[in-house]
Coordinates of N, CA and C in Angstrom, one line a residue:
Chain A
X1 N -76.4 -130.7 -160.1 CA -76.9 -131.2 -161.4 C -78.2 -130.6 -161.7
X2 N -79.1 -130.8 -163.1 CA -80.1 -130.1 -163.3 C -79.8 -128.9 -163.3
X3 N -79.1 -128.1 -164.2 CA -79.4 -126.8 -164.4 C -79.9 -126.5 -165.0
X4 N -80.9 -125.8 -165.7 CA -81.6 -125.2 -166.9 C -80.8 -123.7 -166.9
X5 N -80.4 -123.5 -168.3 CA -80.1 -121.5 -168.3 C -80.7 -120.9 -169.7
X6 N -81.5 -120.0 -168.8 CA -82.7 -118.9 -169.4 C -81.6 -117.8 -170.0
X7 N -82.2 -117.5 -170.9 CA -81.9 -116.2 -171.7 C -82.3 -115.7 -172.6
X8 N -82.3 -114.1 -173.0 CA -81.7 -112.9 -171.4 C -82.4 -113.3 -170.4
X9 N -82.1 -112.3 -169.1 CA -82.6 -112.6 -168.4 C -83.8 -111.4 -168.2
X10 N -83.1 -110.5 -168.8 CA -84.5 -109.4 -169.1 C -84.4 -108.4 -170.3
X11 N -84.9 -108.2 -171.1 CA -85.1 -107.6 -172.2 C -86.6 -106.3 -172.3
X12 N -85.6 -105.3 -173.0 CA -87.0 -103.7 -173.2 C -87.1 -103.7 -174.6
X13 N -87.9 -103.9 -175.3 CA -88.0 -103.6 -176.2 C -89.2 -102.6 -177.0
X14 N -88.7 -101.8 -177.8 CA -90.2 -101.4 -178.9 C -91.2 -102.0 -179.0
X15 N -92.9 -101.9 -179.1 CA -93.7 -102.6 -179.8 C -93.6 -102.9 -181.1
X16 N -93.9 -104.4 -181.6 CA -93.8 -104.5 -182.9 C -92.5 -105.4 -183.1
X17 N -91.5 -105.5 -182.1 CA -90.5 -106.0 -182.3 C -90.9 -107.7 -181.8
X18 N -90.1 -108.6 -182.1 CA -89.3 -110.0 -182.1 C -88.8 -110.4 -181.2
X19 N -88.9 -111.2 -180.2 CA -87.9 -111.3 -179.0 C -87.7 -112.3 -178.6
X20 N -86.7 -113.5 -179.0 CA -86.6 -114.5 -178.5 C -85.8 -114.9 -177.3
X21 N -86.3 -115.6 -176.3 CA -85.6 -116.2 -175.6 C -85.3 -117.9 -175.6
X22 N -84.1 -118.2 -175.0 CA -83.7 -119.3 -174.9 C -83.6 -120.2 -173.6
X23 N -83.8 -121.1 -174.0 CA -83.9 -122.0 -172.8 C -83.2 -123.4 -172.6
X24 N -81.6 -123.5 -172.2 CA -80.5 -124.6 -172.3 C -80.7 -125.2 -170.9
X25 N -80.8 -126.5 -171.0 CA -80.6 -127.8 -170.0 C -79.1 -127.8 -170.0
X26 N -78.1 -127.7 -169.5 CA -76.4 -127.8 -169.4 C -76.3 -129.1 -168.9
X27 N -76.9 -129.8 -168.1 CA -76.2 -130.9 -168.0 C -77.1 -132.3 -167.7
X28 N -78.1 -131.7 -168.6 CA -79.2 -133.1 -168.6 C -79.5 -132.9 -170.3
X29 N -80.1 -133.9 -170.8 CA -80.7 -134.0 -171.3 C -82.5 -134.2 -171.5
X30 N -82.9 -132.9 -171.9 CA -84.1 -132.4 -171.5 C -85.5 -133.2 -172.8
X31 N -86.2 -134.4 -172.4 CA -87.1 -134.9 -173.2 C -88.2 -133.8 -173.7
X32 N -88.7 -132.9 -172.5 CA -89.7 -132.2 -172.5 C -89.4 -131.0 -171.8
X33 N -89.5 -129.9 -172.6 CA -89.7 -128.6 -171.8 C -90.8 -127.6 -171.9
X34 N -91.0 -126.9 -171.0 CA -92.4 -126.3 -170.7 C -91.9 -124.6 -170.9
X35 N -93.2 -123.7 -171.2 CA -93.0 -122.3 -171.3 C -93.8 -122.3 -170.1
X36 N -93.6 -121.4 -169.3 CA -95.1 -120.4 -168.5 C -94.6 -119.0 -168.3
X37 N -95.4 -118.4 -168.0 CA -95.8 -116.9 -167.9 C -96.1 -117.0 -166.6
X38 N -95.2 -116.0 -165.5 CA -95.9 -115.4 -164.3 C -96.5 -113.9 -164.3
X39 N -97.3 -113.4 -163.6 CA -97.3 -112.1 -163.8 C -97.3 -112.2 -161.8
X40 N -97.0 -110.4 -161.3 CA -96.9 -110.2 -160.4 C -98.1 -110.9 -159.1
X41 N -97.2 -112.0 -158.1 CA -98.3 -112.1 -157.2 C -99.5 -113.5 -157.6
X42 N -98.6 -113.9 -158.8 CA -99.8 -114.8 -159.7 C -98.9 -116.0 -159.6
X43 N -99.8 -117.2 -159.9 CA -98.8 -118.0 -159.7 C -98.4 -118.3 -161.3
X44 N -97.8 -119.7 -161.7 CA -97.2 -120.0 -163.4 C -98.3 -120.8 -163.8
X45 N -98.0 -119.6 -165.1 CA -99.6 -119.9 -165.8 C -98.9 -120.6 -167.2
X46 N -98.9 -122.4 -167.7 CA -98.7 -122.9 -168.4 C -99.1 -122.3 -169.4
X47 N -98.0 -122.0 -170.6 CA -98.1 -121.7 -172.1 C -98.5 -122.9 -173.0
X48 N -97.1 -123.5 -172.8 CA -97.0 -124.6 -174.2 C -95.9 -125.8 -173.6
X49 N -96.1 -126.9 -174.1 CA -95.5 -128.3 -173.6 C -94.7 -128.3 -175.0
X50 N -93.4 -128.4 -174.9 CA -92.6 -129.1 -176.0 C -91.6 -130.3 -175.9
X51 N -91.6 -131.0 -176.9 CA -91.2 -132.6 -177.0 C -90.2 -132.3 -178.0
X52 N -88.5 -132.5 -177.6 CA -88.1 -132.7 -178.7 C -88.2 -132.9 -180.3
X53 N -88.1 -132.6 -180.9 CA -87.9 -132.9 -182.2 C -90.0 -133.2 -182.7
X54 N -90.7 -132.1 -182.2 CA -92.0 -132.4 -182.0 C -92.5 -130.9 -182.2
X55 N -94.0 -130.8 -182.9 CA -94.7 -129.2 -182.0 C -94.9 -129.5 -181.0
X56 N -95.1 -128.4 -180.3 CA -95.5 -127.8 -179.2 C -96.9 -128.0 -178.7
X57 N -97.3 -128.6 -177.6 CA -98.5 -128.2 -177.5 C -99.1 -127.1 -176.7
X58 N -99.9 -126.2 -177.2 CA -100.3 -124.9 -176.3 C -101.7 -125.1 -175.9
X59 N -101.5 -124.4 -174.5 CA -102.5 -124.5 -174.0 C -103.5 -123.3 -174.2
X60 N -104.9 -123.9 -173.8 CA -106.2 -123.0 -174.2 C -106.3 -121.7 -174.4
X61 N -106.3 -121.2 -175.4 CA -106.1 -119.4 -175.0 C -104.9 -119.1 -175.1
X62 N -103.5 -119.5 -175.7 CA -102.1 -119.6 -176.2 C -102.1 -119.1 -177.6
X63 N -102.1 -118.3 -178.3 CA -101.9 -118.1 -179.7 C -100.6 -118.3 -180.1
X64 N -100.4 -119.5 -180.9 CA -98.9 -120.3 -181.5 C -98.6 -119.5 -182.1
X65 N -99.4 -118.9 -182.9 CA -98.6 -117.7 -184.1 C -97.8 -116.9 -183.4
X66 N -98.4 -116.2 -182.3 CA -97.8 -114.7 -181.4 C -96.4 -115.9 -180.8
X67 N -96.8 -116.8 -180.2 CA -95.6 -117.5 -179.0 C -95.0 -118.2 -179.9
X68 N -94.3 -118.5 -180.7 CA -93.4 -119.6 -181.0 C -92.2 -120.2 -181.0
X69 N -92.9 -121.4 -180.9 CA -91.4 -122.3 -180.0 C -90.9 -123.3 -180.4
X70 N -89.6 -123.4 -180.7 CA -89.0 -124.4 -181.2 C -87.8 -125.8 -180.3
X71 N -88.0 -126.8 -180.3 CA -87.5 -127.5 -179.4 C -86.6 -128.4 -180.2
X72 N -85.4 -127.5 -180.9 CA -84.7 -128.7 -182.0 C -83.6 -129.4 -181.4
X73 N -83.2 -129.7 -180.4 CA -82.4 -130.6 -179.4 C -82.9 -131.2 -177.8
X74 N -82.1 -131.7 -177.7 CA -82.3 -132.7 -176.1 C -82.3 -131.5 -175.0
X75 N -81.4 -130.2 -175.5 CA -81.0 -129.2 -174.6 C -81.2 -127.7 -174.9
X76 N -81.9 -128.0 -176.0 CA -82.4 -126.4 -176.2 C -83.6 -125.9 -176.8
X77 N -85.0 -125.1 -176.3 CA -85.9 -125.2 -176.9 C -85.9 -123.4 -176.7
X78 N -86.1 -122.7 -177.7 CA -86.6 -121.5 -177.9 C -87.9 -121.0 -177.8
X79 N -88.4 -119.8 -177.0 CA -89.8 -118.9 -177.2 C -89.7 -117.8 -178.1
X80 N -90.1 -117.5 -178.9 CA -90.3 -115.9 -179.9 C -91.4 -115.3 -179.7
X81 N -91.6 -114.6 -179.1 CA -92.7 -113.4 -178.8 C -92.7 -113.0 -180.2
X82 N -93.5 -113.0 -181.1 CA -93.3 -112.4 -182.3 C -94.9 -110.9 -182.4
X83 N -93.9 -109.9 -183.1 CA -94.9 -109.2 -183.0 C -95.4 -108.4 -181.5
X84 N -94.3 -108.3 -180.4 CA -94.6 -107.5 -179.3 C -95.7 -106.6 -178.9
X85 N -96.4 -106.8 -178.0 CA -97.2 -105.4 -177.5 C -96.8 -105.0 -176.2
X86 N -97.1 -104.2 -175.7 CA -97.2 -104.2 -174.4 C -97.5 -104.9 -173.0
X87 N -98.9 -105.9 -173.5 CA -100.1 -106.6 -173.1 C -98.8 -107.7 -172.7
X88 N -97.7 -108.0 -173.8 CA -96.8 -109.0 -173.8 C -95.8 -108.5 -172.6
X89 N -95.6 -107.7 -172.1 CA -95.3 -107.9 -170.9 C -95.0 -108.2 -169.5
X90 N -93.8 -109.6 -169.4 CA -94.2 -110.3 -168.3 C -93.0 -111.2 -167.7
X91 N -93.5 -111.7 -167.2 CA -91.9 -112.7 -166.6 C -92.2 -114.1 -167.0
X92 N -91.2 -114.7 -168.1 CA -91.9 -115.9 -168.8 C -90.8 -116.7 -168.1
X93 N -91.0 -118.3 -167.4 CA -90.2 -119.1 -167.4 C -90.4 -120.0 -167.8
X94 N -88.9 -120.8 -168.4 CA -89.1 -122.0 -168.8 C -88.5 -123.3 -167.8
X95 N -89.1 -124.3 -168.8 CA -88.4 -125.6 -167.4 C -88.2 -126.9 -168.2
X96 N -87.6 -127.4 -167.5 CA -86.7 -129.0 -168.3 C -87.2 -130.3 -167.8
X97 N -87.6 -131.7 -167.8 CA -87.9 -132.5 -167.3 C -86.8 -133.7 -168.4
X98 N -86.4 -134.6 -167.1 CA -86.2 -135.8 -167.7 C -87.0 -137.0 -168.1
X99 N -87.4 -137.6 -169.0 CA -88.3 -138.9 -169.3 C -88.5 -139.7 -167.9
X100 N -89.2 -139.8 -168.1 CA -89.7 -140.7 -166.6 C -91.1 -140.2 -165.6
X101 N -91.8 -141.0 -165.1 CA -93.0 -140.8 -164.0 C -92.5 -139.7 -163.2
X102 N -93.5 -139.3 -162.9 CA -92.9 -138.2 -161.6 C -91.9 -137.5 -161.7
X103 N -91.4 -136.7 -162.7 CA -89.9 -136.3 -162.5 C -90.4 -135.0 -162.4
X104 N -89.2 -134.3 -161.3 CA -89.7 -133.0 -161.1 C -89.4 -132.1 -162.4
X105 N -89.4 -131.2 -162.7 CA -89.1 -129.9 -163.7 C -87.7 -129.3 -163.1
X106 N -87.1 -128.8 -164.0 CA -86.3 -127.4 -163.5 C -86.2 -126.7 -163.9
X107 N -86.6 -125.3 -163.1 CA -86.4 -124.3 -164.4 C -85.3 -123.3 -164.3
X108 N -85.7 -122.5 -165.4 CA -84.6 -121.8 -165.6 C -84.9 -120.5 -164.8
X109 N -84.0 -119.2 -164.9 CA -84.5 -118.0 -163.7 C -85.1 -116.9 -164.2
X110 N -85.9 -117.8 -165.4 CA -86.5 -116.3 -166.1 C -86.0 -115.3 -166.7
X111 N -87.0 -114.9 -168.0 CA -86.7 -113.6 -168.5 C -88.1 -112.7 -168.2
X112 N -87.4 -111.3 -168.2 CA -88.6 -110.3 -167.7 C -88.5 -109.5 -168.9
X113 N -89.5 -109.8 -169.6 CA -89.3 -108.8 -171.1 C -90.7 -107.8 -170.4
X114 N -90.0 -106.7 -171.0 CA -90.8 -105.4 -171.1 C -91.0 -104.6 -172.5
X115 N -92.1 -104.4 -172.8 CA -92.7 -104.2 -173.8 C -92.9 -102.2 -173.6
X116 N -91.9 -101.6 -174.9 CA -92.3 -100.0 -174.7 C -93.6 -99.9 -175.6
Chain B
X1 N -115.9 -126.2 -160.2 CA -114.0 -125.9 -161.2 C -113.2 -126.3 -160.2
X2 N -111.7 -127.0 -161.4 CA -110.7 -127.4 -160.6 C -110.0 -125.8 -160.1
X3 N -109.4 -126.1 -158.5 CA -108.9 -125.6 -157.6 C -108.0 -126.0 -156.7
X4 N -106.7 -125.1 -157.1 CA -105.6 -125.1 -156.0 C -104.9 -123.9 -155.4
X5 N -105.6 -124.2 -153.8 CA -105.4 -123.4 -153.0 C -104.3 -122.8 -152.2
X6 N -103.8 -122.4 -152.3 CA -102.7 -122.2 -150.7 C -102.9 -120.9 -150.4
X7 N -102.4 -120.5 -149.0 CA -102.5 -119.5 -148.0 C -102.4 -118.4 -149.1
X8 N -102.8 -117.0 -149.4 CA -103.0 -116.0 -149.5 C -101.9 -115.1 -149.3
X9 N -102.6 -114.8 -147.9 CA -101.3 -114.3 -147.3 C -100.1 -114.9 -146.8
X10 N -99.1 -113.8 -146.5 CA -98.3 -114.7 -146.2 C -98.3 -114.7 -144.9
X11 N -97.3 -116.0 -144.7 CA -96.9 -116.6 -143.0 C -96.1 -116.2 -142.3
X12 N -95.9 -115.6 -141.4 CA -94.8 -114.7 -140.7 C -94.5 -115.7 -139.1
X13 N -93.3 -115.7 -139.3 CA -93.3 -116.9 -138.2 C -91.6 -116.6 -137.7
X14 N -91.3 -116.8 -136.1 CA -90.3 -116.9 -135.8 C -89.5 -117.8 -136.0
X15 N -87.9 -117.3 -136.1 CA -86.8 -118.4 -136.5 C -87.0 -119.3 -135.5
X16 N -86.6 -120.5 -135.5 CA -86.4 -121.8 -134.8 C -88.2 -122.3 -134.4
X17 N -88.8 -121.8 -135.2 CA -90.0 -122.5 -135.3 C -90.3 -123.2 -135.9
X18 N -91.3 -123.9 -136.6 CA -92.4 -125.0 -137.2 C -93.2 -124.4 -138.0
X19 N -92.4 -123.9 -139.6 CA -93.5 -123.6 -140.3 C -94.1 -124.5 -141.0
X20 N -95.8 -124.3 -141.1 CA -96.4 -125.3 -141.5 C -97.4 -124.5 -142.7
X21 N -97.3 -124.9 -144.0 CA -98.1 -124.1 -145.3 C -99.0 -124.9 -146.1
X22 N -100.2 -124.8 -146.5 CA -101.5 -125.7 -146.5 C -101.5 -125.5 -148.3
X23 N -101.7 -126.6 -149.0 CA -102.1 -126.9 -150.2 C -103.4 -127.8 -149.9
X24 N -104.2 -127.0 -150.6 CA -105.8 -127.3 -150.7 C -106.2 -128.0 -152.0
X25 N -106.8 -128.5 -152.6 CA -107.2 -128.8 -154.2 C -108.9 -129.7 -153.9
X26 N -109.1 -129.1 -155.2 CA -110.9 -129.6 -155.2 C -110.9 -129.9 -157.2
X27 N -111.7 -130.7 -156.7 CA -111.9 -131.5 -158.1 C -110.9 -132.0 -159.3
X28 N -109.6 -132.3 -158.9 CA -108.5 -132.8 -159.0 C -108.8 -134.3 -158.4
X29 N -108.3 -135.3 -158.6 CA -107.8 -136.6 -158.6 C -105.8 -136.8 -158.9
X30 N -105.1 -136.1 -157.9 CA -103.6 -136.4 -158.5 C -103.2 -137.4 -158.3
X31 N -102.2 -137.8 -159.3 CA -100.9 -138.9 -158.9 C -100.0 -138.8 -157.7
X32 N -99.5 -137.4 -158.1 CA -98.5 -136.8 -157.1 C -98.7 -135.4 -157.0
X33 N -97.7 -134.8 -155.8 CA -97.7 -133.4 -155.6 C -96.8 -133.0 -155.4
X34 N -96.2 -132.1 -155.8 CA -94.7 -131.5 -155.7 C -94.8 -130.1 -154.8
X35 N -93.4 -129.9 -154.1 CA -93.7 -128.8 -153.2 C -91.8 -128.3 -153.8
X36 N -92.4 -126.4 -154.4 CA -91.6 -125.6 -155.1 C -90.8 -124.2 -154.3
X37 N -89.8 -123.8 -154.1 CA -89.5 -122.8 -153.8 C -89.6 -121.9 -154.8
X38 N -89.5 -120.6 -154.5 CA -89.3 -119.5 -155.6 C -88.8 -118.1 -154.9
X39 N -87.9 -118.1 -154.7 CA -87.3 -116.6 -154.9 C -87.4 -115.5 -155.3
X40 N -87.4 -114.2 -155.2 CA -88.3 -112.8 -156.1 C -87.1 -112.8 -157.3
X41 N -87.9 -112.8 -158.5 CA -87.2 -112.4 -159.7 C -86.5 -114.0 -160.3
X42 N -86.8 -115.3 -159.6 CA -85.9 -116.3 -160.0 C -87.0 -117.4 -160.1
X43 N -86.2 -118.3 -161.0 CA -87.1 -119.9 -161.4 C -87.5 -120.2 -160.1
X44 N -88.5 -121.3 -160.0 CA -89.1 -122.0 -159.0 C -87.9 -123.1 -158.8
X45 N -87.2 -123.7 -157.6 CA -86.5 -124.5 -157.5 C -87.2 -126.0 -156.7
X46 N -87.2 -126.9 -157.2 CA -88.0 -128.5 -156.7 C -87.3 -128.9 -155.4
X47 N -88.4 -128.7 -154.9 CA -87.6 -129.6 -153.0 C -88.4 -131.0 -152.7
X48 N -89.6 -131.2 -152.9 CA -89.5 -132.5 -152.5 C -91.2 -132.8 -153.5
X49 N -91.2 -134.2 -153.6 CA -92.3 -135.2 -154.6 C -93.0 -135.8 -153.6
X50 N -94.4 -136.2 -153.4 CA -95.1 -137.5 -152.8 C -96.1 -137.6 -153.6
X51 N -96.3 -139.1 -153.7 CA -97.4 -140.0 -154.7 C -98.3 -139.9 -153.7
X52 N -99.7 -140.6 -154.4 CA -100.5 -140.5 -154.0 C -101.3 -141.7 -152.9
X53 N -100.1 -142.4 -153.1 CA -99.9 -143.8 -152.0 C -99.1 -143.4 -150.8
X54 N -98.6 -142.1 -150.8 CA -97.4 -142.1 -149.7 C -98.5 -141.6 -148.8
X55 N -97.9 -141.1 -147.5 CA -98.7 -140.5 -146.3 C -97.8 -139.1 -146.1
X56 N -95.7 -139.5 -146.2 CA -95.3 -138.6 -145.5 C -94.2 -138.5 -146.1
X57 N -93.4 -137.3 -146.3 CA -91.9 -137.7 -147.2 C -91.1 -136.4 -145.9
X58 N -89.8 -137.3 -145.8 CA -89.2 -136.1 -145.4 C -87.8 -136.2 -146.5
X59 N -87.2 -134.6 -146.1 CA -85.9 -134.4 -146.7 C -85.5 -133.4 -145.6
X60 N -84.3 -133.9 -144.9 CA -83.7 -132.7 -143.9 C -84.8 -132.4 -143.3
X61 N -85.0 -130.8 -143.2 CA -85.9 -130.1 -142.2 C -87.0 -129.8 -142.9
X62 N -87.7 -130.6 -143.9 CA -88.8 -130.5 -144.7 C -89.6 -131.7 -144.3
X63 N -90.9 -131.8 -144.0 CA -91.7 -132.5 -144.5 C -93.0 -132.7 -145.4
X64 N -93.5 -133.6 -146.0 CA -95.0 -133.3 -146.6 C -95.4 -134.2 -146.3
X65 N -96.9 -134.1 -146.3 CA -97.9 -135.2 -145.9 C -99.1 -134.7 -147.0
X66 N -99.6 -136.1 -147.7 CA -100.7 -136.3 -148.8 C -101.9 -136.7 -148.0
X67 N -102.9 -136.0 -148.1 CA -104.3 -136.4 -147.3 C -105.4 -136.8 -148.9
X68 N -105.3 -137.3 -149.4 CA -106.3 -137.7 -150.2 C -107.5 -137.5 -150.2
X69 N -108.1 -138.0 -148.9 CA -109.3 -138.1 -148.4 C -109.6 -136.6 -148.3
X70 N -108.5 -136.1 -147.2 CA -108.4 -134.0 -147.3 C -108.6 -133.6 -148.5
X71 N -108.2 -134.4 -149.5 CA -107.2 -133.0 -150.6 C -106.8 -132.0 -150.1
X72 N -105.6 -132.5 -149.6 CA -104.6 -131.7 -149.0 C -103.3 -131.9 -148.5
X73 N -102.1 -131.4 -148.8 CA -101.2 -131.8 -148.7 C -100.6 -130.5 -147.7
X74 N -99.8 -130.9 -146.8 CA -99.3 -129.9 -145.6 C -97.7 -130.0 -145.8
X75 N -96.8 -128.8 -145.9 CA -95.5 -128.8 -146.0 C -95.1 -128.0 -144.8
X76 N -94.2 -129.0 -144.0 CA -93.5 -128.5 -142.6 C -91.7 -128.2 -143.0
X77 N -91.7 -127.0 -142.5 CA -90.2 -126.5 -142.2 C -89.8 -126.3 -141.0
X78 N -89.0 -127.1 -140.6 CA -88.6 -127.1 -139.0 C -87.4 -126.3 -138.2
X79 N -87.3 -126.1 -137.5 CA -86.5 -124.9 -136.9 C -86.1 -123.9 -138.1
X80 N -86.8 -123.2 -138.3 CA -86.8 -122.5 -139.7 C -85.9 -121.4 -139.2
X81 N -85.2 -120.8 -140.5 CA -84.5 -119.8 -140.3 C -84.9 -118.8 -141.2
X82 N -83.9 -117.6 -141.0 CA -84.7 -116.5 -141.9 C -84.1 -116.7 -143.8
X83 N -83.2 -117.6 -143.9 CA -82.4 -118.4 -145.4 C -84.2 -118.9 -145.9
X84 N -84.7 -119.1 -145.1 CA -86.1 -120.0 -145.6 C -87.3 -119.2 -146.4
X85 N -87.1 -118.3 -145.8 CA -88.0 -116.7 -146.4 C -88.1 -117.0 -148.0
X86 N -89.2 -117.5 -148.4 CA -89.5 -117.4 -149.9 C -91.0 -117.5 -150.2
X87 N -91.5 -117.8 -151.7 CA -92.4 -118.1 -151.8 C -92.7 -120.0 -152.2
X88 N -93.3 -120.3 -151.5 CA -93.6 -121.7 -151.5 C -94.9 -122.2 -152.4
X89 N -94.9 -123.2 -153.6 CA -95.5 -123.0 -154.4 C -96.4 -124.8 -153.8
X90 N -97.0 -125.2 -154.6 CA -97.3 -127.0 -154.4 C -97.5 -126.6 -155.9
X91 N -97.2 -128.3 -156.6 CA -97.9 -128.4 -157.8 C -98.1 -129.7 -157.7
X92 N -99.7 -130.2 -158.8 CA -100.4 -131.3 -158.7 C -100.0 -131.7 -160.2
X93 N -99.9 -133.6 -160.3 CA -99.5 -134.0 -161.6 C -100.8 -135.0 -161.7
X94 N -101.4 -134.8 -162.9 CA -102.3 -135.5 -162.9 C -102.6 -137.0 -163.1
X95 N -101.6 -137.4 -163.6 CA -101.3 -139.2 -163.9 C -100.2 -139.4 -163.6
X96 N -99.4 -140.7 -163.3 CA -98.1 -140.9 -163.5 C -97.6 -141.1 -164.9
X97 N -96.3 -140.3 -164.9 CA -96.4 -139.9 -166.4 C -96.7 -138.7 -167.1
X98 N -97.9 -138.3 -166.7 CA -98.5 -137.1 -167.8 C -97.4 -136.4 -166.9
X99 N -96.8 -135.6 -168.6 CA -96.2 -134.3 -168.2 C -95.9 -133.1 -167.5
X100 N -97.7 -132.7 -167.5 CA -97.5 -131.4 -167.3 C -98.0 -131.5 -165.4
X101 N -97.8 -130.5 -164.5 CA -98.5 -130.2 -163.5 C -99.2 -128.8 -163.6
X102 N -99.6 -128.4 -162.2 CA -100.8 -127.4 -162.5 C -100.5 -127.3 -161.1
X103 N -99.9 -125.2 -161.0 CA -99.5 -124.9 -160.2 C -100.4 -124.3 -159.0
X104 N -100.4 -124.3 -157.8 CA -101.1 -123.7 -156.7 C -100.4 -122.0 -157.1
X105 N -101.2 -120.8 -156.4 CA -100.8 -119.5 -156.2 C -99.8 -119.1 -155.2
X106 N -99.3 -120.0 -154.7 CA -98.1 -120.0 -153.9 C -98.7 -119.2 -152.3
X107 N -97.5 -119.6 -151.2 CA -98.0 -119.1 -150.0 C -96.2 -118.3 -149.8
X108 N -96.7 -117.1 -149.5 CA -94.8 -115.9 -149.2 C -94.3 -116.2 -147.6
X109 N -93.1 -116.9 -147.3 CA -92.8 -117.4 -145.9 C -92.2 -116.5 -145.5
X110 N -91.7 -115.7 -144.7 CA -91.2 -114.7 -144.0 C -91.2 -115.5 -142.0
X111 N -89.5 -115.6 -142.9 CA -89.0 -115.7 -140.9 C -88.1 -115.1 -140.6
X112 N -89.0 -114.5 -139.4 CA -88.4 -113.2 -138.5 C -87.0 -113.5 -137.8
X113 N -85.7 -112.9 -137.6 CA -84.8 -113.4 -136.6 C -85.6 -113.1 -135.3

C-alpha cells in the first residue's frame, strides 16, 4: 500500500520551455503533498506544502510564479516548472501524506528534468 | 542555526555485521524522527517513526533510539547484508501534527560481501 507515482520520470527539454510533472497517490488518499528538489549528494530541499483544494505554501526563497502547483484532488497534485533555464536543472521529488500526527510521507521516484 | 547532521562519509561495513548511523541535530526541539531509505535515482522509502517520548523502536533487523538529552537519534541494522547498501536519510518533525519535516544530508551504507 502507499504508492505515490511521479511523472515523467525524466524529461530534456529547451530553455524557455513548460514542464510539468505529476504526482498520483494510487491507493491512498493524499490530504497533503509536498514538492522537493534534490541536487547531487544533497539532501531534499523542501519547495512547497500543498493541501488539497488549497494554495500551496512555498518555502523561503521558492518563486510561486517560476514553480507552480496545483493540488485539485485527494490524489493528484501537479509541479510546472514554467519558463525553464538551465539553473532549473534537477531531480524534483514529490510525496503524499495521510491526515493524521506523525504520518510518514511517501514519495514518488522522481523526475530528473534537464534543462538544454 | 538549526542543524541536522549525519555521517558525511559513507559507512563501509561487513555483511553480517551491526551497522550503526548517527543523526545529530542542534537547535531543533522535535516531536518525532523518522529514519528514510533512498536508493540512487529513486524516492526516499519510510522504514521506521519514534516520538519524542520513546527511547527505542524496533522493526525486524532495524532499530532506533531518541536521545533527547543527545539530540540524537542512532539507527542500527543488524546482520546487514549487501540488499542494505543505500543512502540512509533521518528526518525531524517539528510538532505533532505539523506537516512538514526537515531532512538530515543523509549517511551512503555500503556492505561489503
Amino acid at each position: 500500500g502507499a504508492v505515490v507515482s511521479q511523472h515523467p520520470s525524466w524529461v530534456i527539454c529547451k530553455s524557455g520551455t513548460s514542464v510539468k510533472i505529476e504526482c498520483r497517490s494510487l491507493d491512498f488518499q493524499a490530504t497533503t503533498m509536498f514538492w522537493y528538489r534534490q541536487f547531487p549528494k544533497q539532501s531534499l530541499m523542501l519547495m512547497a506544502t500543498s493541501n488539497e483544494g488549497s494554495k500551496a505554501t512555498y518555502e523561503q526563497g521558492v518563486e510561486k510564479d517560476k514553480f507552480l502547483i496545483n493540488h485539485a484532488s485527494l490524489t493528484l497534485s501537479t509541479l510546472t516548472v514554467t519558463s525553464a533555464h538551465p539553473e532549473d536543472s534537477s531531480f524534483y521529488i514529490c510525496s503524499a501524506r495521510v491526515r493524521g500526527s506523525n504520518q510518514p510521507q511517501h514519495f514518488g521516484d522522481g523526475t530528473r528534468l534537464s534543462i538544454l | 542555526s538549526q542543524k541536522i547532521e549525519q555521517n558525511s562519509e559513507a559507512l563501509n561495513i561487513q555483511e553480517g555485521k551491526t551497522a550503526t548511523l548517527t543523526c545529530n541535530y542542534t537547535n531543533y526541539s522535535p516531536a518525532y524522527l523518522q529514519w528514510y531509505r533512498q536508493d540512487p535515482g529513486r524516492g526516499p522509502v519510510f522504514l521506521l517513526l519514534i516520538r519524542e517520548n520513546e527511547k527505542e523502536k524496533r522493526k525486524e533487523r532495524l532499530k532506533v533510539t531518541f536521545d533527547t538529552t543527545l539530540k540524537q537519534s542512532l539507527f542500527h541494522i543488524t546482520a546487514s547484508q549487501p540488499a542494505d547498501s543505500a543512502t540512509y536519510l533521518c528526518a525531524l518533525g517539528l510538532a505533532a501534527g505539523y506537516q512538514k519535516v526537515t531532512f538530515g544530508t543523509g549517511t551512503k551504507l555500503q556492505v561489503i560481501p
